[in-house]
Each structure stands twice: as C-alpha cells, then as structure tokens.
Amino acid sequence: VMRLLEVIRGRQTSDETVEIAKAWGKKLGKEVVMVNEAPAFVVNRILCSMINEAFFVLDEGLATAEDIDKAMQLGCNHPIGPLALGDLIGLDTQLRICEGMHRELGDKYRPSPLLRKMVR
C-alpha cells in the first residue's frame, strides 16, 4: 500500500482545507506532499512514462520482460520492475491512465501499441 498522499491545492482551495487534508493523511500514516494543480498526480505522470516506456522497449525487442525488470530493480534500486508493477496495477488501469494523460498532456504519454494489444 502506498505510503504517500499527494495533496493538490486548487486555485480556490483554502488554507484550512489544505491543513485538514494534510492532517488526515498524517493520521492515516501517510507522508504528505503538496502538489500544484495540474492534470494528473506527480506519481502517475512519472510512473506512467516509465511503465509505458518499458512496454516500448519490450516491443522493440531490446530486452526480455525479465531483463527489463531486473535492469530497473538493480540499476535504479526499484523494489519491483516496471513491467511487474504495471501488471500489479493492472494493465487495463495503466492503459486508461496513459490514455487520459495522452488526451490532457500530449504525445509524450501516447500508450505503447504493445500495452494496447495486451489489454484488448
């Protein structure tokens, strides 16, 4: 379970509301980070790109799924590889996140054709 709570402050969000959200997160045992209002959460924007790129790398035949995950675990000190994480999240969920971000933020979030194929 994620130990993080991203609190997004909208243009009309009061200081009181922000403090209530932060206190609630801490009460739940979460680390709270403040994020400015924008499409998608910080974690989703970065994670979507990483998982999606892993599917592009796999589709291009650069490495096997196992070696992609191992490379990211050992090379970046990640506890789980991006393909295994995508599977844990759910490939259908991953695809929906990428599709939404692609609509909002443009081509850098274009879903991998392999990801689409695996979901459909």
mmCIF file of C-alpha atoms in Angstrom:
data_model
loop_
_atom_site.group_PDB
_atom_site.id
_atom_site.type_symbol
_atom_site.label_atom_id
_atom_site.label_comp_id
_atom_site.label_asym_id
_atom_site.label_seq_id
_atom_site.Cartn_x
_atom_site.Cartn_y
_atom_site.Cartn_z
ATOM 1 C CA VAL A 1 0.000 0.000 0.000
ATOM 2 C CA MET A 2 1.301 3.422 -0.920
ATOM 3 C CA ARG A 3 2.663 5.440 1.989
ATOM 4 C CA LEU A 4 2.139 8.688 0.091
ATOM 5 C CA LEU A 5 -0.702 11.192 -0.111
ATOM 6 C CA GLU A 6 -0.447 13.864 -2.786
ATOM 7 C CA VAL A 7 -2.479 16.885 -1.715
ATOM 8 C CA ILE A 8 -3.321 19.041 -4.707
ATOM 9 C CA ARG A 9 -4.138 22.623 -3.954
ATOM 10 C CA GLY A 10 -6.636 24.078 -6.393
ATOM 11 C CA ARG A 11 -6.900 27.781 -7.124
ATOM 12 C CA GLN A 12 -9.811 28.150 -4.721
ATOM 13 C CA THR A 13 -8.641 25.714 -2.029
ATOM 14 C CA SER A 14 -8.455 27.403 1.354
ATOM 15 C CA ASP A 15 -5.502 27.086 3.716
ATOM 16 C CA GLU A 16 -7.859 25.442 6.203
ATOM 17 C CA THR A 17 -8.841 22.737 3.702
ATOM 18 C CA VAL A 18 -5.193 22.049 2.889
ATOM 19 C CA GLU A 19 -4.348 21.693 6.587
ATOM 20 C CA ILE A 20 -7.304 19.331 7.140
ATOM 21 C CA ALA A 21 -6.184 17.164 4.202
ATOM 22 C CA LYS A 22 -2.593 17.082 5.460
ATOM 23 C CA ALA A 23 -3.689 16.171 9.000
ATOM 24 C CA TRP A 24 -5.974 13.431 7.654
ATOM 25 C CA GLY A 25 -3.092 11.991 5.614
ATOM 26 C CA LYS A 26 -0.774 12.000 8.613
ATOM 27 C CA LYS A 27 -3.481 10.351 10.745
ATOM 28 C CA LEU A 28 -3.597 7.564 8.144
ATOM 29 C CA GLY A 29 0.175 7.156 8.469
ATOM 30 C CA LYS A 30 0.917 8.732 5.098
ATOM 31 C CA GLU A 31 3.756 11.005 4.088
ATOM 32 C CA VAL A 32 2.123 14.096 2.615
ATOM 33 C CA VAL A 33 3.459 16.075 -0.333
ATOM 34 C CA MET A 34 1.936 19.257 -1.714
ATOM 35 C CA VAL A 35 1.362 19.486 -5.454
ATOM 36 C CA ASN A 36 0.146 22.376 -7.571
ATOM 37 C CA GLU A 37 -2.997 21.871 -9.626
ATOM 38 C CA ALA A 38 -2.312 20.230 -12.999
ATOM 39 C CA PRO A 39 -3.559 17.235 -14.980
ATOM 40 C CA ALA A 40 -2.644 14.007 -13.140
ATOM 41 C CA PHE A 41 -0.690 13.385 -9.967
ATOM 42 C CA VAL A 42 3.115 13.662 -9.862
ATOM 43 C CA VAL A 43 3.490 9.930 -9.218
ATOM 44 C CA ASN A 44 1.141 8.990 -12.071
ATOM 45 C CA ARG A 45 2.872 11.280 -14.560
ATOM 46 C CA ILE A 46 6.313 9.840 -13.867
ATOM 47 C CA LEU A 47 5.220 6.239 -13.302
ATOM 48 C CA CYS A 48 3.055 6.138 -16.424
ATOM 49 C CA SER A 49 6.017 7.235 -18.534
ATOM 50 C CA MET A 50 8.319 4.631 -17.003
ATOM 51 C CA ILE A 51 5.904 1.712 -17.353
ATOM 52 C CA ASN A 52 4.849 2.772 -20.839
ATOM 53 C CA GLU A 53 8.483 3.076 -21.957
ATOM 54 C CA ALA A 54 9.180 -0.412 -20.607
ATOM 55 C CA PHE A 55 6.453 -1.700 -22.951
ATOM 56 C CA PHE A 56 8.023 0.174 -25.879
ATOM 57 C CA VAL A 57 11.429 -1.375 -25.017
ATOM 58 C CA LEU A 58 9.880 -4.848 -24.799
ATOM 59 C CA ASP A 59 8.014 -4.380 -28.096
ATOM 60 C CA GLU A 60 11.212 -3.223 -29.828
ATOM 61 C CA GLY A 61 12.961 -6.405 -28.686
ATOM 62 C CA LEU A 62 15.702 -4.579 -26.781
ATOM 63 C CA ALA A 63 15.400 -6.970 -23.833
ATOM 64 C CA THR A 64 13.128 -9.610 -22.348
ATOM 65 C CA ALA A 65 10.485 -8.664 -19.799
ATOM 66 C CA GLU A 66 12.537 -10.317 -17.079
ATOM 67 C CA ASP A 67 15.700 -8.426 -18.025
ATOM 68 C CA ILE A 68 13.870 -5.087 -18.265
ATOM 69 C CA ASP A 69 12.519 -5.563 -14.755
ATOM 70 C CA LYS A 70 15.862 -6.796 -13.419
ATOM 71 C CA ALA A 71 17.686 -3.840 -15.007
ATOM 72 C CA MET A 72 15.386 -1.334 -13.329
ATOM 73 C CA GLN A 73 15.493 -3.123 -9.986
ATOM 74 C CA LEU A 74 19.268 -3.363 -9.875
ATOM 75 C CA GLY A 75 20.160 -0.266 -11.873
ATOM 76 C CA CYS A 76 17.700 2.136 -10.251
ATOM 77 C CA ASN A 77 17.212 0.434 -6.889
ATOM 78 C CA HIS A 78 13.491 -0.075 -7.547
ATOM 79 C CA PRO A 79 11.836 -2.770 -5.415
ATOM 80 C CA ILE A 80 9.859 -4.035 -8.427
ATOM 81 C CA GLY A 81 10.411 -3.734 -12.165
ATOM 82 C CA PRO A 82 8.161 -1.537 -14.330
ATOM 83 C CA LEU A 83 6.516 -4.416 -16.199
ATOM 84 C CA ALA A 84 5.774 -6.322 -12.993
ATOM 85 C CA LEU A 85 4.458 -3.103 -11.462
ATOM 86 C CA GLY A 86 2.238 -2.492 -14.485
ATOM 87 C CA ASP A 87 0.872 -5.994 -14.044
ATOM 88 C CA LEU A 88 0.292 -5.364 -10.329
ATOM 89 C CA ILE A 89 -1.531 -2.089 -11.054
ATOM 90 C CA GLY A 90 -3.481 -3.791 -13.826
ATOM 91 C CA LEU A 91 -2.653 -3.313 -17.483
ATOM 92 C CA ASP A 92 -6.176 -2.057 -18.181
ATOM 93 C CA THR A 93 -5.771 0.565 -15.450
ATOM 94 C CA GLN A 94 -2.327 1.508 -16.756
ATOM 95 C CA LEU A 95 -3.740 1.924 -20.262
ATOM 96 C CA ARG A 96 -6.613 4.125 -19.034
ATOM 97 C CA ILE A 97 -4.176 6.325 -17.109
ATOM 98 C CA CYS A 98 -1.929 6.699 -20.169
ATOM 99 C CA GLU A 99 -4.898 7.410 -22.451
ATOM 100 C CA GLY A 100 -6.196 10.129 -20.139
ATOM 101 C CA MET A 101 -2.788 11.727 -19.808
ATOM 102 C CA HIS A 102 -2.281 11.487 -23.583
ATOM 103 C CA ARG A 103 -5.519 13.448 -24.099
ATOM 104 C CA GLU A 104 -4.574 16.053 -21.485
ATOM 105 C CA LEU A 105 -0.816 16.347 -21.950
ATOM 106 C CA GLY A 106 0.009 15.234 -25.487
ATOM 107 C CA ASP A 107 2.089 12.676 -27.341
ATOM 108 C CA LYS A 108 4.721 12.014 -24.696
ATOM 109 C CA TYR A 109 2.032 9.943 -22.947
ATOM 110 C CA ARG A 110 0.918 8.049 -26.075
ATOM 111 C CA PRO A 111 0.253 4.472 -24.926
ATOM 112 C CA SER A 112 2.537 1.757 -26.260
ATOM 113 C CA PRO A 113 0.909 -0.327 -29.006
ATOM 114 C CA LEU A 114 2.005 -3.456 -27.110
ATOM 115 C CA LEU A 115 0.229 -2.250 -23.969
ATOM 116 C CA ARG A 116 -2.931 -1.650 -26.026
ATOM 117 C CA LYS A 117 -2.616 -5.096 -27.623
ATOM 118 C CA MET A 118 -2.156 -6.832 -24.272
ATOM 119 C CA VAL A 119 -5.248 -5.151 -22.825
ATOM 120 C CA ARG A 120 -7.530 -5.722 -25.804
#
